[in-house]
PDB file of C-alpha atoms and ligand atoms in Angstrom:
ATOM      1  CA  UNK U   1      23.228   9.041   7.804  1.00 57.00           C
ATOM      2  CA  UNK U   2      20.454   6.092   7.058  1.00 78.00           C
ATOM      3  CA  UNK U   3      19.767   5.807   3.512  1.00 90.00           C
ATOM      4  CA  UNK U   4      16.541   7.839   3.392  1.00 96.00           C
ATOM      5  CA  UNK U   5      12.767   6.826   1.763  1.00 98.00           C
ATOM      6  CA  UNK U   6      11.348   8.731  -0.898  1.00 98.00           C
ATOM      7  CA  UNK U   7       7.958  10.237  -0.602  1.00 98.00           C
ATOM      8  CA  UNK U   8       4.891   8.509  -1.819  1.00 98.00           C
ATOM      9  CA  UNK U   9       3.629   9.346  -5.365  1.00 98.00           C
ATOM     10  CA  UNK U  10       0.760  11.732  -4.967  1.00 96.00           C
ATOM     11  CA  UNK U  11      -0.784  11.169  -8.229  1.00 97.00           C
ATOM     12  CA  UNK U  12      -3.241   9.269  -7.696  1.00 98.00           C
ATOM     13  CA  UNK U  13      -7.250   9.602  -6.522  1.00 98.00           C
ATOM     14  CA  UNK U  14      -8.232   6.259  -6.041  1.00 98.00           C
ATOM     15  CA  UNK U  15      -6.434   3.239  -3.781  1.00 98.00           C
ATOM     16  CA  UNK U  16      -8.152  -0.393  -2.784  1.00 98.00           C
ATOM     17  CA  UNK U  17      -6.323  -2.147  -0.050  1.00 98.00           C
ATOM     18  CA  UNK U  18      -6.459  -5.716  -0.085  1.00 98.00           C
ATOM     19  CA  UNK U  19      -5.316  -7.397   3.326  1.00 98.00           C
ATOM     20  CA  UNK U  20      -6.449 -11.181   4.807  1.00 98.00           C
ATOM     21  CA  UNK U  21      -7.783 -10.055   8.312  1.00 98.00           C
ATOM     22  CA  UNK U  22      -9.562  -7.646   9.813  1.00 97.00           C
ATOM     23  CA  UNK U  23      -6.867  -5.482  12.067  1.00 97.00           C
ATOM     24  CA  UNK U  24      -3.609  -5.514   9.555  1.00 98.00           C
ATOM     25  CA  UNK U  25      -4.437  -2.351   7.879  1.00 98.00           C
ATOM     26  CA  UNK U  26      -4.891  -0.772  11.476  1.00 98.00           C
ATOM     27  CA  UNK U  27      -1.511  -2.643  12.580  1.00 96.00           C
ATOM     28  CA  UNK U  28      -0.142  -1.556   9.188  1.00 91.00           C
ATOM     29  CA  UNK U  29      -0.937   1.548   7.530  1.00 98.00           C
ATOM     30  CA  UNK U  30      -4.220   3.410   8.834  1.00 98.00           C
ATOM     31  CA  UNK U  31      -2.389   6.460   9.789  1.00 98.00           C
ATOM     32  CA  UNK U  32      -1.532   6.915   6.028  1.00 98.00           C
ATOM     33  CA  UNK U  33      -4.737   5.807   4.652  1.00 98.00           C
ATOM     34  CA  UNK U  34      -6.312   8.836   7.360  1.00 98.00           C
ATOM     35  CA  UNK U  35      -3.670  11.462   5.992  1.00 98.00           C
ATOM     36  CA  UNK U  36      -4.759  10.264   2.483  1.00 98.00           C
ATOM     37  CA  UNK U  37      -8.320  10.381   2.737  1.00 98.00           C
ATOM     38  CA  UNK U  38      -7.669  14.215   4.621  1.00 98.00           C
ATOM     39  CA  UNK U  39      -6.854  14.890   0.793  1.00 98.00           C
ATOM     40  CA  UNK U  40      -9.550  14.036  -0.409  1.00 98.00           C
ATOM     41  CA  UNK U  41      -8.777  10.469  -2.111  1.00 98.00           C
ATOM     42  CA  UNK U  42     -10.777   8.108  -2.396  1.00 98.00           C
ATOM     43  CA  UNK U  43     -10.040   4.245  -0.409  1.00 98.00           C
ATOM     44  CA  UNK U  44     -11.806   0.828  -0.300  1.00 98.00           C
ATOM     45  CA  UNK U  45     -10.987  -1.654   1.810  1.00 98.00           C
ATOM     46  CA  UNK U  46     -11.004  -5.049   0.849  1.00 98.00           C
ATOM     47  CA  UNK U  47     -10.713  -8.207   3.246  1.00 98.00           C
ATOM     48  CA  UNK U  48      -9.880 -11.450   2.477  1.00 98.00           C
ATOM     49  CA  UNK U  49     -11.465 -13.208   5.401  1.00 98.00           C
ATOM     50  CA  UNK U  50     -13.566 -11.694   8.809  1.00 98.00           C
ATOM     51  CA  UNK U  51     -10.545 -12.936  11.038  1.00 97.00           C
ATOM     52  CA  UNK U  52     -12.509 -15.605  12.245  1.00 97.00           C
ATOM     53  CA  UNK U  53     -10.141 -17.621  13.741  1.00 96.00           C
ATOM     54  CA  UNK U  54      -7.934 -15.016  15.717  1.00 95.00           C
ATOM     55  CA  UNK U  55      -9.462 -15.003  18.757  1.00 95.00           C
ATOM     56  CA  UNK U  56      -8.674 -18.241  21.022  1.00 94.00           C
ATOM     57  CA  UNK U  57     -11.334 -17.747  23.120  1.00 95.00           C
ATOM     58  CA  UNK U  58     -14.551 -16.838  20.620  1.00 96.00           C
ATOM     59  CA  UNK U  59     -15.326 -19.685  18.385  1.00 97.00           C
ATOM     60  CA  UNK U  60     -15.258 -18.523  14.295  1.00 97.00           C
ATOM     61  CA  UNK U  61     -19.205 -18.286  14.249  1.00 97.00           C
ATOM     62  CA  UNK U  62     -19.305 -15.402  15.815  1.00 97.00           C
ATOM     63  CA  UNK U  63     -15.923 -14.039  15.861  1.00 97.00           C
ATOM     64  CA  UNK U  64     -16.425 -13.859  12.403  1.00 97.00           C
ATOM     65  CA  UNK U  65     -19.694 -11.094  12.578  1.00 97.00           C
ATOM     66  CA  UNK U  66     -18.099  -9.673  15.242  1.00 97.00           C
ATOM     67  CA  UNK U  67     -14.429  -9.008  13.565  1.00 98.00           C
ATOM     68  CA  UNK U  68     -16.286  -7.688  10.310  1.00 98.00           C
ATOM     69  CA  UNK U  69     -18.522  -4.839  12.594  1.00 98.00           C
ATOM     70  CA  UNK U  70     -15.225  -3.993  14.434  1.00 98.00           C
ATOM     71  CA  UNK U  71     -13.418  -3.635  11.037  1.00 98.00           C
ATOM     72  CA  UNK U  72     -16.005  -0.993   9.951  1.00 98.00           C
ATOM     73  CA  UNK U  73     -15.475   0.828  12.657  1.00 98.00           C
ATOM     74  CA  UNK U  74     -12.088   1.187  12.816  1.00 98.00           C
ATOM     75  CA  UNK U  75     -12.337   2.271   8.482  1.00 98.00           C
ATOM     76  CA  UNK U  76     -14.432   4.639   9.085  1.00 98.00           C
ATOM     77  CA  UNK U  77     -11.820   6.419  11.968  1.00 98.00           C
ATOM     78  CA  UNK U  78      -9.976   6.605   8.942  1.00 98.00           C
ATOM     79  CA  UNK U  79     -12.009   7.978   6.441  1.00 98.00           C
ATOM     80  CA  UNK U  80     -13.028   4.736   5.102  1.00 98.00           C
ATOM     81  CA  UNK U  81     -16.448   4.164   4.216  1.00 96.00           C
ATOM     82  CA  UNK U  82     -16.362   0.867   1.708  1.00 98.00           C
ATOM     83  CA  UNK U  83     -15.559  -2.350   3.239  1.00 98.00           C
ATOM     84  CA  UNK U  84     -15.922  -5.679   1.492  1.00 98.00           C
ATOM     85  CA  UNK U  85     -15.320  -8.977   2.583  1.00 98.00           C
ATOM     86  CA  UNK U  86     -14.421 -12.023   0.087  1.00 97.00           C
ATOM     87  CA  UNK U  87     -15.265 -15.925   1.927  1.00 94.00           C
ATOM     88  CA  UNK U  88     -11.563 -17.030   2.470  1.00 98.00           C
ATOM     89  CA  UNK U  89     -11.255 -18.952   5.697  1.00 97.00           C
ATOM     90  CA  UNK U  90      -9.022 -17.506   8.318  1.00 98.00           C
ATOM     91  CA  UNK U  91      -5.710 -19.129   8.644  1.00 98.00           C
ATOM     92  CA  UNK U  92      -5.842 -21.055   5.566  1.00 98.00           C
ATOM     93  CA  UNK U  93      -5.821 -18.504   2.744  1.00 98.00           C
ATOM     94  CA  UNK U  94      -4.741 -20.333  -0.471  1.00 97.00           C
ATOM     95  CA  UNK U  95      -2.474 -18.464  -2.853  1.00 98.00           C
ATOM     96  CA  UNK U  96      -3.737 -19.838  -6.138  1.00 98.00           C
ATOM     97  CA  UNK U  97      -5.555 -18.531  -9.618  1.00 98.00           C
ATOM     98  CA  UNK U  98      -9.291 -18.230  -7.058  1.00 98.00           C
ATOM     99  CA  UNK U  99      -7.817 -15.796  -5.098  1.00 98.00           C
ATOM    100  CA  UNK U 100      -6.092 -13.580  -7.916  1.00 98.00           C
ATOM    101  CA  UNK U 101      -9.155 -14.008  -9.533  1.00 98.00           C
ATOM    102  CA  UNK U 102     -11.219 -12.736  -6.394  1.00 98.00           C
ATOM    103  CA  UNK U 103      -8.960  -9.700  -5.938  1.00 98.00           C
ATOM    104  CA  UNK U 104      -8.712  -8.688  -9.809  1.00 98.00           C
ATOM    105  CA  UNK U 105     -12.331  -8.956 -10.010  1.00 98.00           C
ATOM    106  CA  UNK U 106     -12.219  -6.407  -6.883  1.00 98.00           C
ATOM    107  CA  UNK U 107      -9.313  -4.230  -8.933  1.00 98.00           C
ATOM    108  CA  UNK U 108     -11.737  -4.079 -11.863  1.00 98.00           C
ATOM    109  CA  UNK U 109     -15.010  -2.860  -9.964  1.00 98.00           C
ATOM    110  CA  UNK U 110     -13.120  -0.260  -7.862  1.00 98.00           C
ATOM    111  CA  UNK U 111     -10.424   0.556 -10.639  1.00 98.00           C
ATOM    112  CA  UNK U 112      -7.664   2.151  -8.229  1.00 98.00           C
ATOM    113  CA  UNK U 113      -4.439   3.982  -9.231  1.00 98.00           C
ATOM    114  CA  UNK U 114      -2.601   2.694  -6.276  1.00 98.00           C
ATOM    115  CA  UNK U 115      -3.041  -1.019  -4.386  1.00 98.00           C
ATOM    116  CA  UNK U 116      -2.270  -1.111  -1.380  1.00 98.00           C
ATOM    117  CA  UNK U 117      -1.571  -4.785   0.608  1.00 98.00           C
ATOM    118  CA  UNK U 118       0.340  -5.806   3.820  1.00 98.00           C
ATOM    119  CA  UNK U 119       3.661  -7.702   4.326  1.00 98.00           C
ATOM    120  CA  UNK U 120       4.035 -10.762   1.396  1.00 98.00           C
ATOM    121  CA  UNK U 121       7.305 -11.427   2.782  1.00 98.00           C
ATOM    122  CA  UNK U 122       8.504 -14.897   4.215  1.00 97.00           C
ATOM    123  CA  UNK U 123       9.791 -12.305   7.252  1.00 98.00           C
ATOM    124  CA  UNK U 124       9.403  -9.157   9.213  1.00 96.00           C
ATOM    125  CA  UNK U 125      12.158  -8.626   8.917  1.00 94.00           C
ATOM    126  CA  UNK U 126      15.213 -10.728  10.680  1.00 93.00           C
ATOM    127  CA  UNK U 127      13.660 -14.242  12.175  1.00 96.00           C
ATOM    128  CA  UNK U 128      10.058 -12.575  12.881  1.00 97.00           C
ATOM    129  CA  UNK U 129       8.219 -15.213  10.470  1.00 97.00           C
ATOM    130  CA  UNK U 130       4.891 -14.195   8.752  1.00 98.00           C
ATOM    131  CA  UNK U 131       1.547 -15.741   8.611  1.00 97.00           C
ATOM    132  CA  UNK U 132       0.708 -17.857   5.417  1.00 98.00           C
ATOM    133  CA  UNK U 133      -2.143 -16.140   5.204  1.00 98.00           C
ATOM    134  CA  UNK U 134      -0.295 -12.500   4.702  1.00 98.00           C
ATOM    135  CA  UNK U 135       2.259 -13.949   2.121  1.00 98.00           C
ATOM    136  CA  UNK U 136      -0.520 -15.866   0.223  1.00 98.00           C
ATOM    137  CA  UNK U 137      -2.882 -12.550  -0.313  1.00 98.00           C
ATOM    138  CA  UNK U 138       0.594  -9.879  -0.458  1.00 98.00           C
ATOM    139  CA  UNK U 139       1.689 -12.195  -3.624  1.00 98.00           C
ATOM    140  CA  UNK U 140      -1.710 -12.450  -4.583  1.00 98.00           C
ATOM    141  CA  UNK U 141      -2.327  -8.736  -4.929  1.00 98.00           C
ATOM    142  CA  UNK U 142       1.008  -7.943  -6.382  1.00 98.00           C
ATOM    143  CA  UNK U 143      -0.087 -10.569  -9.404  1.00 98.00           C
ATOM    144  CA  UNK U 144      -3.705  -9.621  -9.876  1.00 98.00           C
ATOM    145  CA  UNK U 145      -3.012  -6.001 -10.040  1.00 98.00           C
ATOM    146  CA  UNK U 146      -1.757  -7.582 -13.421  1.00 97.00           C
ATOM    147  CA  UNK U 147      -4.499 -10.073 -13.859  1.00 98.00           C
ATOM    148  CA  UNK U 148      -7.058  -6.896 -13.610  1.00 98.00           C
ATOM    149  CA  UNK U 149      -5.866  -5.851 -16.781  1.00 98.00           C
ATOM    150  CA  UNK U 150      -5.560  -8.333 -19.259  1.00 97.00           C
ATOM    151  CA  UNK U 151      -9.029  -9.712 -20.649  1.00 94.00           C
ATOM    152  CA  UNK U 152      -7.705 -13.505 -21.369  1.00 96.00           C
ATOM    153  CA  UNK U 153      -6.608 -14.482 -18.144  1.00 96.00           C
ATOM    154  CA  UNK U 154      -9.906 -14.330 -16.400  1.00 97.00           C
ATOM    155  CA  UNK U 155     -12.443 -14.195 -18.973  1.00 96.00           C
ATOM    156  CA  UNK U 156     -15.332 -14.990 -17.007  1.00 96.00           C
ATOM    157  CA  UNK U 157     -14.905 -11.749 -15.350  1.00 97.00           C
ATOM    158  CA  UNK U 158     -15.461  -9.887 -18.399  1.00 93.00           C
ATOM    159  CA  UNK U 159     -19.317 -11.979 -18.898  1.00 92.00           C
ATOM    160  CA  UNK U 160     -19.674 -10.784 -15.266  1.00 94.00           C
ATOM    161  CA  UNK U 161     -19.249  -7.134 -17.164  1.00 95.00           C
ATOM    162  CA  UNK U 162     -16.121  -6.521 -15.117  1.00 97.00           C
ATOM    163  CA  UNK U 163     -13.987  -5.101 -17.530  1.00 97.00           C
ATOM    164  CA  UNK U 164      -9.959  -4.622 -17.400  1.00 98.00           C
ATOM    165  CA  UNK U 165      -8.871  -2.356 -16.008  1.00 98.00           C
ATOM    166  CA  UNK U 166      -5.106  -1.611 -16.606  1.00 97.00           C
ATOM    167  CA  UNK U 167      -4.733   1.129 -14.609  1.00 98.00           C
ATOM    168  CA  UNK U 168      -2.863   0.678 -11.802  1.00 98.00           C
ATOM    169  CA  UNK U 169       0.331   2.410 -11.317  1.00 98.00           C
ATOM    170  CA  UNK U 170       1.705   0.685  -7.931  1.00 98.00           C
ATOM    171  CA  UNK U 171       1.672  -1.944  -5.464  1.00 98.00           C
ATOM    172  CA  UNK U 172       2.630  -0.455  -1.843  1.00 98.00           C
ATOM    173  CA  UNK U 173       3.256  -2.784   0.728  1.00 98.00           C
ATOM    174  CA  UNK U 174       2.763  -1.709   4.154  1.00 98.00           C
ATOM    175  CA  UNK U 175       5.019  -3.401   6.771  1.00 97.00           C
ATOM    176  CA  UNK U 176       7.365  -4.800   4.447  1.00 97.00           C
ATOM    177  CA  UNK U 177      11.087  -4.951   5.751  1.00 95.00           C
ATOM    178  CA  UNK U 178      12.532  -3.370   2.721  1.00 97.00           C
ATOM    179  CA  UNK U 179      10.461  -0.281   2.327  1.00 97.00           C
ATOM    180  CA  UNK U 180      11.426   1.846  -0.146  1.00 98.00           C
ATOM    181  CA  UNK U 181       8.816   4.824   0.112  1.00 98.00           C
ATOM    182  CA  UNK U 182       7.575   6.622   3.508  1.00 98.00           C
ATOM    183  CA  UNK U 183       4.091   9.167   4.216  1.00 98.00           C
ATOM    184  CA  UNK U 184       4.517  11.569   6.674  1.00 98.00           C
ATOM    185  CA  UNK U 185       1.748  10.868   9.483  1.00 98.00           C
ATOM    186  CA  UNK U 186       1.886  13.333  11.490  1.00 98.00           C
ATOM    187  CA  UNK U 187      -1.486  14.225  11.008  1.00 97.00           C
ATOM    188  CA  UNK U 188      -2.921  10.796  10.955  1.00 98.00           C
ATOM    189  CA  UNK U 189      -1.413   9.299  13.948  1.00 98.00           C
ATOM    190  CA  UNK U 190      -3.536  10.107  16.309  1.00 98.00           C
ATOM    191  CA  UNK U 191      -7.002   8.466  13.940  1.00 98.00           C
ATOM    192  CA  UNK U 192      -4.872   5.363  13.422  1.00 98.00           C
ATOM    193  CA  UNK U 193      -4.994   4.773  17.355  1.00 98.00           C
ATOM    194  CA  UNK U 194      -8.571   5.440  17.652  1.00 98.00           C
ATOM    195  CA  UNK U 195      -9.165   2.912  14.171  1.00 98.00           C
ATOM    196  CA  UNK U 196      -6.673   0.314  15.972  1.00 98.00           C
ATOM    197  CA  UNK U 197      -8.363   0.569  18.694  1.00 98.00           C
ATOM    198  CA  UNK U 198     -11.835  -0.140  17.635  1.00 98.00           C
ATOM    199  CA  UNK U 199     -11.088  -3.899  17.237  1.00 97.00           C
ATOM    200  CA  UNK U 200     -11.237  -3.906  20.966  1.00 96.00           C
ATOM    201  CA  UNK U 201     -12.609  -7.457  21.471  1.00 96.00           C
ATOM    202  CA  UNK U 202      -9.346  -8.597  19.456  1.00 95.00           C
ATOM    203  CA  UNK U 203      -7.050  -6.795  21.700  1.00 96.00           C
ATOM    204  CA  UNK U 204      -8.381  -7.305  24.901  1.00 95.00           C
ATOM    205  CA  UNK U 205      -7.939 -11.008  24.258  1.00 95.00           C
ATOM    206  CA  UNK U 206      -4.111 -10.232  23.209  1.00 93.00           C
ATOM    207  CA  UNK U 207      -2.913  -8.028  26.117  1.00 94.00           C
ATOM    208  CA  UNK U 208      -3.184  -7.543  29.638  1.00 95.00           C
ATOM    209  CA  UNK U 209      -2.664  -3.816  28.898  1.00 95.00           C
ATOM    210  CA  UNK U 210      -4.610  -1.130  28.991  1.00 97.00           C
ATOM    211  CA  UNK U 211      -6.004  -1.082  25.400  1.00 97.00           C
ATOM    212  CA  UNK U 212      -5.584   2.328  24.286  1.00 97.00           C
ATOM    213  CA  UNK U 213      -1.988   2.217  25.740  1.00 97.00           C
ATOM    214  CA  UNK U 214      -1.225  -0.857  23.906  1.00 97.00           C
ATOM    215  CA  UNK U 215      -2.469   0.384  20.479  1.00 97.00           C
ATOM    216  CA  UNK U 216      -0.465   3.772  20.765  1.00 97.00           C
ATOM    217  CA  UNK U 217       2.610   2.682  22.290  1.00 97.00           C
ATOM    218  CA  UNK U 218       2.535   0.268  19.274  1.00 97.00           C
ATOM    219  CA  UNK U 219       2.068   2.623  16.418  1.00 98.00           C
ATOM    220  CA  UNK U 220       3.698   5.273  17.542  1.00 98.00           C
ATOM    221  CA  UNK U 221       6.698   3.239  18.457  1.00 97.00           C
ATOM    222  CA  UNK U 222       6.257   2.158  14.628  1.00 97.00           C
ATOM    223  CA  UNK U 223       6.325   5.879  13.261  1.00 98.00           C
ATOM    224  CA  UNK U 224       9.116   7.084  15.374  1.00 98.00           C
ATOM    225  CA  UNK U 225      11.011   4.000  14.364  1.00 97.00           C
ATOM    226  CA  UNK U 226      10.223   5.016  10.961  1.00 97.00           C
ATOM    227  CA  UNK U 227      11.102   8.859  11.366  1.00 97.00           C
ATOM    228  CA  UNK U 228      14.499   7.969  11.185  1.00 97.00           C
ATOM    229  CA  UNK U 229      14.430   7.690   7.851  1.00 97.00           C
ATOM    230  CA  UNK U 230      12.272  10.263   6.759  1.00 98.00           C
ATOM    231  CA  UNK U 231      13.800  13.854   7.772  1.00 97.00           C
ATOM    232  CA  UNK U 232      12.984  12.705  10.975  1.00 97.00           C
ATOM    233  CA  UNK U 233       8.841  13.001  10.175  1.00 98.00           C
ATOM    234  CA  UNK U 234       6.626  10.526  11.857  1.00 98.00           C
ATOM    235  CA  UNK U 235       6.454   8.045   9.344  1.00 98.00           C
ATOM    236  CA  UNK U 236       4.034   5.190   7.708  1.00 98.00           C
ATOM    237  CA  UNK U 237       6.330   2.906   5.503  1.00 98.00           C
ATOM    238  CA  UNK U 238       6.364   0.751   2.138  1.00 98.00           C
ATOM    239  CA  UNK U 239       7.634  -0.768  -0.837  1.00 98.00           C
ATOM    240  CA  UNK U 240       6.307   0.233  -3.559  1.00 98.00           C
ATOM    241  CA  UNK U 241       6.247  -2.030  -6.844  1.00 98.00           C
ATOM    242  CA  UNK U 242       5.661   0.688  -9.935  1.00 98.00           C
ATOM    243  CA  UNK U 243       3.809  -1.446 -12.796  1.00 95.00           C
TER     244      UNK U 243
HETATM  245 ZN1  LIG W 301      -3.289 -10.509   9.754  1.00 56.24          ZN
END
């Protein structure tokens, strides 16, 4: 039998997710985030850029407004009410101390038990290579969950009366290829199509397909994929990095 994921830690009431674009938490993890906010916890998103540059035929000026209404759409399918957006350009996200800095300064205002961030891996998995972009702000998050709590690395974010905050408990990272944890969706599924598909202008530029078939054959293909390790439950996966 396939070495099976453990259940999410439920402990928890409050989770930011950090991503670069708009549309990776909808590719990656909005049928969790829907089951999670069913419960009654509480999640921010937080984006990196607007996605400005991911649509070949709408130049960044106003992709850029129009990615950031579509991404508060598709949150609020979800349950998702707080969406932020930092100024990182689309495509050329630099890992460095500014954007730890940007995202513990986030960690500190919302003060989350649980981060959640996409893929930081070189890989998909196999040959399926990453963006720079998702590796720069998946290391980035996984270092200023740190950062958020320790007063001398950015101490201009305390004048800003940000205060540490030390309490976060894990890192999960949604479409990583070496998940370790797993959420049953089975009651989020169906949300997570309707969020995907509220980035419509993105998708219709991608596919040929009929939208919503294109956003459910994805995700569901994902979760059944998933199921197999997970009692055979519909599943959203991670790996999660306890702190
Ligand atoms: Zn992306």
């Amino acid at each position: 039998m396939t070495e099976q994921l453990e259940p999410m830690p439920a402990q928890w009431e409050r989770a930011l997710a950090v991503v670069a674009h708009p549309d990776d938490l909808e590719y990656g993890c909005a049928a969790a985030v829907a089951v999670w906010t069913d419960e009654g916890r509480e999640i921010s998103y937080l984006l990196a850029t607007r996605g400005e540059a991911g649509i070949d035929t709408i130049e960044p000026a106003r992709c850029g407004p129009l990615r950031e209404r579509e991404q508060r759409a598709s949150a609020a399918v979800v349950g998702v009410g707080s969406v932020e957006f930092l100024d990182h350009h689309d495509g050329v996200i630099e890992y460095g101390p500014g954007l730890r800095r940007d995202i513990a300064a986030a960690i500190r205002r919302y003060r989350p038990e649980l981060v959640i961030t996409l893929n930081h891996r070189d890989t998909w998995g196999g040959t399926a290579w990453n963006t720079p972009d998702h590796t720069a702000v998946g290391r980035a998050v996984l270092d200023a969950a740190g950062d958020a709590g320790n007063r001398w690395i950015f101490p201009e974010l305390a004048a800003r009366g940000l205060q540490p905050w030390d309490g976060v408990r894990w890192v999960a990272v949604a479409g990583s290829s070496e998940p370790t944890h797993a959420v049953d969706v089975t009651g989020g599924l169906e949300r997570s199509v309707r969020s995907l598909l509220e980035h419509r202008t993105y998708i219709e530029a991608l596919t040929d397909d009929d939208p919503e078939t294109y956003c459910r054959t994805f995700l569901t293909g994902n979760a059944t994929a998933a199921s197999a390790r997970f009692g055979g439950r519909p599943a959203v996966t991670f790996e999660l990095f306890p702190r």
